[in-house]
PDB file of C-alpha atoms in Angstrom:
ATOM      1  CA  MET T   1     349.192 128.004-127.873  1.00 60.00           C
ATOM      2  CA  THR T   2     347.185 129.815-130.337  1.00 73.00           C
ATOM      3  CA  ALA T   3     347.993 133.017-131.366  1.00 82.00           C
ATOM      4  CA  TYR T   4     346.354 136.041-130.273  1.00 85.00           C
ATOM      5  CA  THR T   5     345.170 138.650-132.871  1.00 93.00           C
ATOM      6  CA  PRO T   6     343.560 141.822-131.308  1.00 93.00           C
ATOM      7  CA  PRO T   7     340.459 143.090-133.126  1.00 94.00           C
ATOM      8  CA  LYS T   8     340.581 146.686-134.656  1.00 96.00           C
ATOM      9  CA  VAL T   9     338.308 148.098-131.806  1.00 97.00           C
ATOM     10  CA  TRP T  10     338.205 146.319-128.648  1.00 93.00           C
ATOM     11  CA  THR T  11     335.121 145.267-126.498  1.00 92.00           C
ATOM     12  CA  TRP T  12     334.377 144.187-123.288  1.00 89.00           C
ATOM     13  CA  ASP T  13     333.812 140.257-122.204  1.00 83.00           C
ATOM     14  CA  ALA T  14     332.966 140.259-118.515  1.00 76.00           C
ATOM     15  CA  GLU T  15     333.853 137.022-118.394  1.00 71.00           C
ATOM     16  CA  SER T  16     337.359 137.571-119.305  1.00 67.00           C
ATOM     17  CA  GLY T  17     340.003 138.784-116.304  1.00 62.00           C
ATOM     18  CA  GLY T  18     340.635 135.489-114.387  1.00 64.00           C
ATOM     19  CA  LYS T  19     339.804 135.694-110.414  1.00 69.00           C
ATOM     20  CA  PHE T  20     338.801 139.502-110.179  1.00 70.00           C
ATOM     21  CA  ALA T  21     336.582 139.735-113.527  1.00 69.00           C
ATOM     22  CA  SER T  22     333.815 140.150-111.161  1.00 69.00           C
ATOM     23  CA  ILE T  23     334.806 143.341-110.048  1.00 79.00           C
ATOM     24  CA  ASN T  24     336.538 144.650-112.900  1.00 84.00           C
ATOM     25  CA  ARG T  25     334.849 147.004-115.468  1.00 88.00           C
ATOM     26  CA  PRO T  26     336.013 149.542-118.228  1.00 92.00           C
ATOM     27  CA  VAL T  27     333.642 152.510-116.818  1.00 94.00           C
ATOM     28  CA  ALA T  28     333.835 154.689-114.105  1.00 96.00           C
ATOM     29  CA  GLY T  29     331.174 156.027-111.875  1.00 96.00           C
ATOM     30  CA  ALA T  30     328.599 154.556-109.063  1.00 96.00           C
ATOM     31  CA  THR T  31     326.818 151.328-109.884  1.00 94.00           C
ATOM     32  CA  HIS T  32     324.108 151.741-106.923  1.00 96.00           C
ATOM     33  CA  ASP T  33     323.095 154.200-104.052  1.00 97.00           C
ATOM     34  CA  LYS T  34     325.306 153.567-100.562  1.00 97.00           C
ATOM     35  CA  ASP T  35     325.656 156.093 -98.139  1.00 97.00           C
ATOM     36  CA  LEU T  36     328.809 155.548 -95.865  1.00 98.00           C
ATOM     37  CA  PRO T  37     328.805 155.114 -92.627  1.00 97.00           C
ATOM     38  CA  VAL T  38     330.188 157.997 -90.030  1.00 98.00           C
ATOM     39  CA  GLY T  39     331.781 157.272 -86.945  1.00 98.00           C
ATOM     40  CA  LYS T  40     332.737 159.528 -83.948  1.00 98.00           C
ATOM     41  CA  HIS T  41     336.154 160.356 -85.012  1.00 98.00           C
ATOM     42  CA  PRO T  42     337.360 163.478 -87.699  1.00 98.00           C
ATOM     43  CA  LEU T  43     339.374 160.367 -89.580  1.00 98.00           C
ATOM     44  CA  GLN T  44     337.231 158.112 -91.377  1.00 98.00           C
ATOM     45  CA  LEU T  45     338.829 155.912 -93.661  1.00 99.00           C
ATOM     46  CA  HIS T  46     336.792 153.586 -96.084  1.00 98.00           C
ATOM     47  CA  SER T  47     339.252 150.425 -97.302  1.00 98.00           C
ATOM     48  CA  LEU T  48     340.684 146.847 -96.896  1.00 98.00           C
ATOM     49  CA  ALA T  49     343.345 145.063 -95.613  1.00 98.00           C
ATOM     50  CA  THR T  50     345.205 144.980 -98.937  1.00 97.00           C
ATOM     51  CA  PRO T  51     348.639 146.083 -99.262  1.00 98.00           C
ATOM     52  CA  ASN T  52     347.523 149.163-100.420  1.00 98.00           C
ATOM     53  CA  GLY T  53     344.937 149.682 -97.521  1.00 98.00           C
ATOM     54  CA  VAL T  54     347.484 148.316 -94.857  1.00 98.00           C
ATOM     55  CA  LYS T  55     350.038 151.094 -95.847  1.00 98.00           C
ATOM     56  CA  VAL T  56     347.355 153.602 -94.143  1.00 98.00           C
ATOM     57  CA  THR T  57     346.190 151.725 -91.313  1.00 99.00           C
ATOM     58  CA  VAL T  58     349.985 151.184 -90.491  1.00 98.00           C
ATOM     59  CA  MET T  59     350.580 155.083 -90.577  1.00 99.00           C
ATOM     60  CA  LEU T  60     347.217 156.019 -88.529  1.00 99.00           C
ATOM     61  CA  GLU T  61     348.453 153.215 -85.898  1.00 99.00           C
ATOM     62  CA  GLU T  62     352.038 154.910 -85.833  1.00 99.00           C
ATOM     63  CA  LEU T  63     351.326 158.378 -85.663  1.00 99.00           C
ATOM     64  CA  LEU T  64     348.793 157.166 -82.337  1.00 98.00           C
ATOM     65  CA  ASP T  65     351.925 155.176 -80.809  1.00 98.00           C
ATOM     66  CA  ALA T  66     353.823 158.406 -81.357  1.00 98.00           C
ATOM     67  CA  GLY T  67     351.459 160.753 -79.310  1.00 98.00           C
ATOM     68  CA  HIS T  68     348.993 162.020 -82.119  1.00 98.00           C
ATOM     69  CA  ASP T  69     345.445 162.730 -81.944  1.00 98.00           C
ATOM     70  CA  ALA T  70     344.798 160.266 -84.721  1.00 98.00           C
ATOM     71  CA  GLU T  71     342.149 158.689 -83.464  1.00 98.00           C
ATOM     72  CA  TYR T  72     339.963 157.212 -86.884  1.00 98.00           C
ATOM     73  CA  ASP T  73     336.971 155.061 -87.651  1.00 98.00           C
ATOM     74  CA  ALA T  74     337.866 152.157 -89.813  1.00 98.00           C
ATOM     75  CA  TRP T  75     334.976 150.855 -92.098  1.00 98.00           C
ATOM     76  CA  LEU T  76     335.244 148.154 -94.538  1.00 98.00           C
ATOM     77  CA  ILE T  77     334.697 147.969 -98.149  1.00 98.00           C
ATOM     78  CA  ASN T  78     334.437 144.707 -99.475  1.00 96.00           C
ATOM     79  CA  ILE T  79     335.581 145.180-102.995  1.00 95.00           C
ATOM     80  CA  GLN T  80     334.459 141.593-104.226  1.00 91.00           C
ATOM     81  CA  GLU T  81     331.026 142.390-103.497  1.00 93.00           C
ATOM     82  CA  GLY T  82     331.738 146.005-105.317  1.00 93.00           C
ATOM     83  CA  ASP T  83     331.148 148.185-102.314  1.00 96.00           C
ATOM     84  CA  GLN T  84     333.433 150.578-103.860  1.00 97.00           C
ATOM     85  CA  PHE T  85     331.046 151.246-106.519  1.00 96.00           C
ATOM     86  CA  GLY T  86     328.735 152.818-103.922  1.00 97.00           C
ATOM     87  CA  SER T  87     327.206 156.293-104.546  1.00 98.00           C
ATOM     88  CA  GLY T  88     328.899 156.997-101.149  1.00 98.00           C
ATOM     89  CA  PHE T  89     332.743 155.756-101.547  1.00 98.00           C
ATOM     90  CA  VAL T  90     332.663 157.073-105.053  1.00 98.00           C
ATOM     91  CA  GLY T  91     331.913 160.914-104.047  1.00 98.00           C
ATOM     92  CA  ILE T  92     335.113 159.853-101.793  1.00 98.00           C
ATOM     93  CA  ASN T  93     336.998 158.317-104.913  1.00 98.00           C
ATOM     94  CA  PRO T  94     335.714 158.753-108.005  1.00 98.00           C
ATOM     95  CA  ASN T  95     337.894 155.572-109.175  1.00 97.00           C
ATOM     96  CA  SER T  96     336.623 153.237-106.995  1.00 97.00           C
ATOM     97  CA  LYS T  97     340.309 151.992-105.482  1.00 97.00           C
ATOM     98  CA  ILE T  98     340.324 151.129-101.827  1.00 98.00           C
ATOM     99  CA  PRO T  99     341.600 153.187 -99.702  1.00 98.00           C
ATOM    100  CA  ALA T 100     339.524 156.402 -99.383  1.00 98.00           C
ATOM    101  CA  LEU T 101     339.877 158.918 -96.399  1.00 98.00           C
ATOM    102  CA  LEU T 102     337.632 161.676 -95.470  1.00 98.00           C
ATOM    103  CA  ASP T 103     338.658 164.175 -92.697  1.00 98.00           C
ATOM    104  CA  ARG T 104     335.765 165.659 -91.371  1.00 98.00           C
ATOM    105  CA  SER T 105     338.032 168.346 -89.617  1.00 98.00           C
ATOM    106  CA  SER T 106     338.120 169.879 -92.452  1.00 98.00           C
ATOM    107  CA  ASP T 107     335.662 168.055 -95.206  1.00 97.00           C
ATOM    108  CA  THR T 108     338.983 166.908 -97.225  1.00 98.00           C
ATOM    109  CA  ARG T 109     338.608 163.637 -98.792  1.00 98.00           C
ATOM    110  CA  VAL T 110     341.842 162.049 -99.956  1.00 98.00           C
ATOM    111  CA  PHE T 111     342.401 159.083-102.344  1.00 98.00           C
ATOM    112  CA  GLU T 112     345.286 157.257-103.565  1.00 98.00           C
ATOM    113  CA  SER T 113     347.317 155.604-100.777  1.00 98.00           C
ATOM    114  CA  GLY T 114     350.351 157.120-101.199  1.00 98.00           C
ATOM    115  CA  ASN T 115     348.903 160.726-101.452  1.00 98.00           C
ATOM    116  CA  ILE T 116     347.113 159.939 -97.941  1.00 98.00           C
ATOM    117  CA  LEU T 117     350.274 159.259 -96.336  1.00 98.00           C
ATOM    118  CA  LEU T 118     351.826 162.411 -97.474  1.00 98.00           C
ATOM    119  CA  TYR T 119     348.466 164.045 -96.100  1.00 98.00           C
ATOM    120  CA  LEU T 120     348.787 162.656 -92.868  1.00 98.00           C
ATOM    121  CA  ALA T 121     352.508 163.205 -92.610  1.00 98.00           C
ATOM    122  CA  ASP T 122     351.744 166.480 -93.253  1.00 98.00           C
ATOM    123  CA  LYS T 123     348.488 166.955 -91.179  1.00 98.00           C
ATOM    124  CA  PHE T 124     350.646 165.845 -88.170  1.00 98.00           C
ATOM    125  CA  GLY T 125     353.849 166.773 -89.071  1.00 98.00           C
ATOM    126  CA  ALA T 126     355.520 163.297 -88.320  1.00 98.00           C
ATOM    127  CA  PHE T 127     357.132 160.081 -90.741  1.00 98.00           C
ATOM    128  CA  LEU T 128     358.671 162.666 -92.852  1.00 98.00           C
ATOM    129  CA  PRO T 129     361.452 164.962 -92.718  1.00 98.00           C
ATOM    130  CA  SER T 130     361.397 168.352 -92.579  1.00 97.00           C
ATOM    131  CA  ASP T 131     363.973 169.390 -94.395  1.00 98.00           C
ATOM    132  CA  THR T 132     364.070 169.749 -98.105  1.00 98.00           C
ATOM    133  CA  LYS T 133     366.675 167.121 -98.749  1.00 98.00           C
ATOM    134  CA  GLY T 134     365.144 164.497 -96.242  1.00 98.00           C
ATOM    135  CA  ARG T 135     361.659 164.892 -97.252  1.00 98.00           C
ATOM    136  CA  THR T 136     362.834 164.791-100.705  1.00 98.00           C
ATOM    137  CA  GLU T 137     364.715 161.700-100.432  1.00 98.00           C
ATOM    138  CA  THR T 138     361.796 159.952 -99.002  1.00 98.00           C
ATOM    139  CA  LEU T 139     359.175 161.157-101.616  1.00 98.00           C
ATOM    140  CA  ASN T 140     361.339 159.691-104.005  1.00 98.00           C
ATOM    141  CA  TRP T 141     361.065 156.433-102.459  1.00 98.00           C
ATOM    142  CA  LEU T 142     357.243 156.479-101.782  1.00 98.00           C
ATOM    143  CA  PHE T 143     356.863 157.870-105.822  1.00 98.00           C
ATOM    144  CA  TRP T 144     358.983 154.979-106.654  1.00 98.00           C
ATOM    145  CA  LEU T 145     356.681 152.639-104.806  1.00 98.00           C
ATOM    146  CA  GLN T 146     353.545 154.224-106.500  1.00 97.00           C
ATOM    147  CA  GLY T 147     355.190 153.400-109.513  1.00 97.00           C
ATOM    148  CA  SER T 148     357.002 149.849-109.068  1.00 97.00           C
ATOM    149  CA  ALA T 149     353.882 148.305-107.398  1.00 97.00           C
ATOM    150  CA  PRO T 150     351.296 148.043-110.507  1.00 96.00           C
ATOM    151  CA  TYR T 151     354.136 145.790-111.711  1.00 96.00           C
ATOM    152  CA  LEU T 152     354.428 143.598-108.558  1.00 97.00           C
ATOM    153  CA  GLY T 153     350.514 143.475-107.959  1.00 96.00           C
ATOM    154  CA  GLY T 154     349.206 144.206-111.641  1.00 94.00           C
ATOM    155  CA  GLY T 155     351.771 142.422-113.534  1.00 97.00           C
ATOM    156  CA  PHE T 156     353.412 139.655-111.599  1.00 98.00           C
ATOM    157  CA  GLY T 157     351.072 138.884-109.369  1.00 97.00           C
ATOM    158  CA  HIS T 158     348.059 138.901-111.738  1.00 95.00           C
ATOM    159  CA  PHE T 159     350.114 136.412-114.236  1.00 96.00           C
ATOM    160  CA  TYR T 160     351.404 134.553-111.916  1.00 97.00           C
ATOM    161  CA  ALA T 161     349.029 133.680-109.441  1.00 96.00           C
ATOM    162  CA  TYR T 162     345.357 134.679-110.732  1.00 93.00           C
ATOM    163  CA  ALA T 163     345.363 134.932-114.312  1.00 92.00           C
ATOM    164  CA  PRO T 164     342.965 132.122-115.952  1.00 90.00           C
ATOM    165  CA  GLU T 165     345.914 130.049-117.062  1.00 90.00           C
ATOM    166  CA  PRO T 166     349.995 130.438-116.562  1.00 93.00           C
ATOM    167  CA  MET T 167     351.643 132.099-119.933  1.00 94.00           C
ATOM    168  CA  GLU T 168     355.139 132.249-119.953  1.00 95.00           C
ATOM    169  CA  TYR T 169     355.430 135.018-121.637  1.00 96.00           C
ATOM    170  CA  PRO T 170     353.806 137.547-119.072  1.00 97.00           C
ATOM    171  CA  ILE T 171     355.097 135.664-116.197  1.00 98.00           C
ATOM    172  CA  ASN T 172     358.538 135.656-117.272  1.00 98.00           C
ATOM    173  CA  ARG T 173     358.225 139.918-118.067  1.00 98.00           C
ATOM    174  CA  PHE T 174     356.738 140.354-115.061  1.00 98.00           C
ATOM    175  CA  ALA T 175     359.076 138.346-112.868  1.00 98.00           C
ATOM    176  CA  MET T 176     362.155 140.099-114.351  1.00 98.00           C
ATOM    177  CA  GLU T 177     360.568 143.327-113.428  1.00 98.00           C
ATOM    178  CA  ALA T 178     359.889 142.153-109.788  1.00 98.00           C
ATOM    179  CA  LYS T 179     363.403 140.994-109.483  1.00 98.00           C
ATOM    180  CA  ARG T 180     365.054 144.020-110.651  1.00 98.00           C
ATOM    181  CA  GLN T 181     362.805 146.150-108.082  1.00 98.00           C
ATOM    182  CA  LEU T 182     363.822 143.816-105.073  1.00 98.00           C
ATOM    183  CA  ASP T 183     367.378 144.122-106.284  1.00 98.00           C
ATOM    184  CA  VAL T 184     366.761 147.819-105.922  1.00 98.00           C
ATOM    185  CA  LEU T 185     365.506 147.722-102.646  1.00 98.00           C
ATOM    186  CA  ASP T 186     368.584 145.591-101.777  1.00 98.00           C
ATOM    187  CA  ARG T 187     371.080 148.040-103.022  1.00 98.00           C
ATOM    188  CA  GLN T 188     369.355 150.812-101.082  1.00 98.00           C
ATOM    189  CA  LEU T 189     368.749 148.939 -98.164  1.00 98.00           C
ATOM    190  CA  ALA T 190     372.863 147.918 -97.763  1.00 98.00           C
ATOM    191  CA  ASP T 191     373.729 151.082 -96.529  1.00 97.00           C
ATOM    192  CA  HIS T 192     370.737 152.169 -94.651  1.00 98.00           C
ATOM    193  CA  ALA T 193     368.837 151.270 -91.698  1.00 98.00           C
ATOM    194  CA  PHE T 194     365.630 151.989 -93.497  1.00 98.00           C
ATOM    195  CA  ILE T 195     364.163 152.417 -97.148  1.00 98.00           C
ATOM    196  CA  ALA T 196     365.245 156.791 -97.391  1.00 98.00           C
ATOM    197  CA  GLY T 197     368.218 156.647 -94.637  1.00 98.00           C
ATOM    198  CA  ALA T 198     368.633 156.043 -90.720  1.00 97.00           C
ATOM    199  CA  ASP T 199     364.543 156.687 -90.155  1.00 98.00           C
ATOM    200  CA  TYR T 200     361.448 154.967 -90.377  1.00 98.00           C
ATOM    201  CA  THR T 201     359.202 156.993 -92.485  1.00 98.00           C
ATOM    202  CA  ILE T 202     356.237 156.800 -94.551  1.00 98.00           C
ATOM    203  CA  ALA T 203     358.123 155.363 -97.185  1.00 98.00           C
ATOM    204  CA  ASP T 204     359.018 152.211 -95.352  1.00 98.00           C
ATOM    205  CA  MET T 205     354.888 152.542 -94.210  1.00 98.00           C
ATOM    206  CA  ALA T 206     354.289 152.205 -98.198  1.00 98.00           C
ATOM    207  CA  ILE T 207     356.483 149.621 -99.102  1.00 98.00           C
ATOM    208  CA  ALA T 208     356.852 146.777 -96.692  1.00 98.00           C
ATOM    209  CA  PRO T 209     353.118 145.984 -96.735  1.00 98.00           C
ATOM    210  CA  TRP T 210     354.238 145.201-100.524  1.00 98.00           C
ATOM    211  CA  TYR T 211     357.639 144.010-100.918  1.00 98.00           C
ATOM    212  CA  GLY T 212     357.285 142.638 -96.683  1.00 98.00           C
ATOM    213  CA  ALA T 213     354.010 140.700 -97.984  1.00 97.00           C
ATOM    214  CA  LEU T 214     356.113 139.349-101.068  1.00 98.00           C
ATOM    215  CA  VAL T 215     359.907 138.050 -99.212  1.00 98.00           C
ATOM    216  CA  ARG T 216     357.686 136.282 -96.412  1.00 97.00           C
ATOM    217  CA  GLY T 217     355.540 134.324 -98.586  1.00 97.00           C
ATOM    218  CA  ASP T 218     352.025 136.296 -97.381  1.00 96.00           C
ATOM    219  CA  ILE T 219     350.993 136.706-101.446  1.00 97.00           C
ATOM    220  CA  TYR T 220     350.997 135.138-104.410  1.00 97.00           C
ATOM    221  CA  GLY T 221     350.984 131.552-103.253  1.00 96.00           C
ATOM    222  CA  GLU T 222     355.034 130.273-103.959  1.00 98.00           C
ATOM    223  CA  ALA T 223     355.591 133.482-105.353  1.00 98.00           C
ATOM    224  CA  ALA T 224     358.538 133.839-102.455  1.00 98.00           C
ATOM    225  CA  THR T 225     360.410 130.736-103.911  1.00 98.00           C
ATOM    226  CA  PHE T 226     359.591 131.342-107.276  1.00 98.00           C
ATOM    227  CA  LEU T 227     361.409 134.684-107.397  1.00 98.00           C
ATOM    228  CA  ASN T 228     364.041 133.681-104.726  1.00 98.00           C
ATOM    229  CA  ALA T 229     363.185 136.225-102.502  1.00 98.00           C
ATOM    230  CA  GLY T 230     365.255 134.986 -99.626  1.00 97.00           C
ATOM    231  CA  SER T 231     368.712 135.622-101.546  1.00 98.00           C
ATOM    232  CA  TYR T 232     367.683 139.720-100.884  1.00 98.00           C
ATOM    233  CA  SER T 233     369.399 139.808 -97.465  1.00 98.00           C
ATOM    234  CA  HIS T 234     369.407 143.751 -97.070  1.00 98.00           C
ATOM    235  CA  VAL T 235     365.566 143.271 -97.659  1.00 98.00           C
ATOM    236  CA  ASN T 236     364.485 140.630 -95.588  1.00 98.00           C
ATOM    237  CA  ARG T 237     366.535 142.728 -92.345  1.00 98.00           C
ATOM    238  CA  TRP T 238     364.627 145.614 -93.037  1.00 98.00           C
ATOM    239  CA  VAL T 239     361.551 143.446 -93.164  1.00 98.00           C
ATOM    240  CA  ASP T 240     361.881 142.196 -90.224  1.00 98.00           C
ATOM    241  CA  ALA T 241     363.010 145.152 -88.424  1.00 98.00           C
ATOM    242  CA  VAL T 242     359.460 146.770 -90.207  1.00 98.00           C
ATOM    243  CA  TYR T 243     356.771 143.891 -89.198  1.00 98.00           C
ATOM    244  CA  ASP T 244     358.054 143.858 -85.424  1.00 98.00           C
ATOM    245  CA  ARG T 245     356.791 147.157 -84.874  1.00 98.00           C
ATOM    246  CA  PRO T 246     353.502 146.635 -82.625  1.00 98.00           C
ATOM    247  CA  ALA T 247     351.957 149.626 -84.971  1.00 98.00           C
ATOM    248  CA  PHE T 248     352.516 147.432 -88.024  1.00 98.00           C
ATOM    249  CA  GLN T 249     351.384 144.586 -86.406  1.00 98.00           C
ATOM    250  CA  ARG T 250     347.615 146.263 -85.793  1.00 98.00           C
ATOM    251  CA  GLY T 251     347.373 147.889 -89.262  1.00 98.00           C
ATOM    252  CA  LYS T 252     347.851 144.571 -90.897  1.00 98.00           C
ATOM    253  CA  MET T 253     345.055 143.474 -88.661  1.00 98.00           C
ATOM    254  CA  VAL T 254     342.534 146.782 -89.107  1.00 98.00           C
ATOM    255  CA  ASN T 255     340.014 145.851 -92.273  1.00 98.00           C
ATOM    256  CA  ARG T 256     341.066 142.344 -92.811  1.00 98.00           C
ATOM    257  CA  ALA T 257     338.400 140.173 -93.997  1.00 97.00           C
ATOM    258  CA  TRP T 258     340.413 136.766 -94.612  1.00 96.00           C
ATOM    259  CA  GLY T 259     342.818 134.223 -93.132  1.00 96.00           C
ATOM    260  CA  GLU T 260     343.024 133.838 -89.448  1.00 97.00           C
ATOM    261  CA  GLU T 261     340.075 135.198 -87.585  1.00 98.00           C
ATOM    262  CA  SER T 262     342.066 136.542 -84.474  1.00 98.00           C
ATOM    263  CA  GLU T 263     343.597 138.476 -87.066  1.00 98.00           C
ATOM    264  CA  GLN T 264     340.540 139.896 -88.661  1.00 98.00           C
ATOM    265  CA  LEU T 265     339.715 143.323 -87.013  1.00 98.00           C
ATOM    266  CA  ARG T 266     336.698 143.990 -89.900  1.00 98.00           C
ATOM    267  CA  GLU T 267     335.948 147.544 -88.525  1.00 98.00           C
ATOM    268  CA  ARG T 268     338.233 149.695 -86.163  1.00 98.00           C
ATOM    269  CA  HIS T 269     336.636 152.547 -84.018  1.00 98.00           C
ATOM    270  CA  ALA T 270     339.134 152.220 -80.443  1.00 98.00           C
ATOM    271  CA  ALA T 271     341.679 151.278 -79.300  1.00 98.00           C
ATOM    272  CA  SER T 272     340.323 148.449 -77.488  1.00 98.00           C
ATOM    273  CA  ASP T 273     338.713 147.014 -80.884  1.00 98.00           C
ATOM    274  CA  PHE T 274     341.925 145.254 -81.063  1.00 98.00           C
ATOM    275  CA  GLU T 275     340.987 143.348 -78.001  1.00 98.00           C
ATOM    276  CA  THR T 276     337.284 142.885 -78.215  1.00 98.00           C
ATOM    277  CA  GLN T 277     335.961 142.948 -81.789  1.00 98.00           C
ATOM    278  CA  THR T 278     338.113 140.844 -83.853  1.00 98.00           C
ATOM    279  CA  TRP T 279     336.126 138.211 -86.137  1.00 98.00           C
ATOM    280  CA  ASP T 280     337.156 135.101 -83.970  1.00 97.00           C
ATOM    281  CA  LYS T 281     334.941 137.062 -81.059  1.00 97.00           C
ATOM    282  CA  ILE T 282     332.342 138.732 -82.774  1.00 97.00           C
ATOM    283  CA  LYS T 283     331.414 136.642 -85.660  1.00 95.00           C
ATOM    284  CA  PRO T 284     327.779 135.732 -86.249  1.00 93.00           C
ATOM    285  CA  ALA T 285     326.852 132.128 -84.905  1.00 85.00           C
ATOM    286  CA  ASP T 286     325.650 130.844 -88.447  1.00 80.00           C
ATOM    287  CA  GLU T 287     328.782 131.827 -89.823  1.00 74.00           C
TER     288      GLU T 287
END
């Protein structure tokens, strides 16, 4: 392998970066004017069913199952087509990353998926303990996920599955970190039913879309086998419990635009949409 010598001053090469090179750039801000659609509910979510997007749709579906008035409109942001760089979306999230939430009841914008979970938990008084100790333990794990997931996705996932060519050093470096994170979770779950204790919380909703998808083999090709993910028995037990929840199953479908068409609910505006608006039922005849 040819050794790489960094230049004195880095310049951007738009052709580098692998699978997602076309949507990455070293500057912020909008690239085009585009207003966001507005639905009938106070909560307006603009997202895509990546692990970070699924966190929030699972939370909203869990709130509805728990009897809260958390109806919402979910609009698809297709990051491969650059929707995240439209002026309306940038107005909600200047970082141009999904998901982003606008609460029209208070004209509050909320970005960063972990912060959206925390905002909704506080707004509805749900899935976050009210006592200081329990709340802090839950937030310990929420912030653990927010710091750890970039190593899993942008680190291991990128170099293992998406980089232009496989490179031994970064794959080994991030595989080691991914396995360390799985071990952290496995040790915690050995003595706890859920991540932060006996109860299901926003910590589980944040972590399961990332590490659950990994151990189930839903992301990064053969990564589950490569990392021997089946050996983390406590993680796998917990993943099964979380994935079996009806709200989790629904949340994974919202803003999904790939895979089985019957599991794609590209937009969500009412509970009945899961029965009537999946892509297999509404896709145009010429697609």
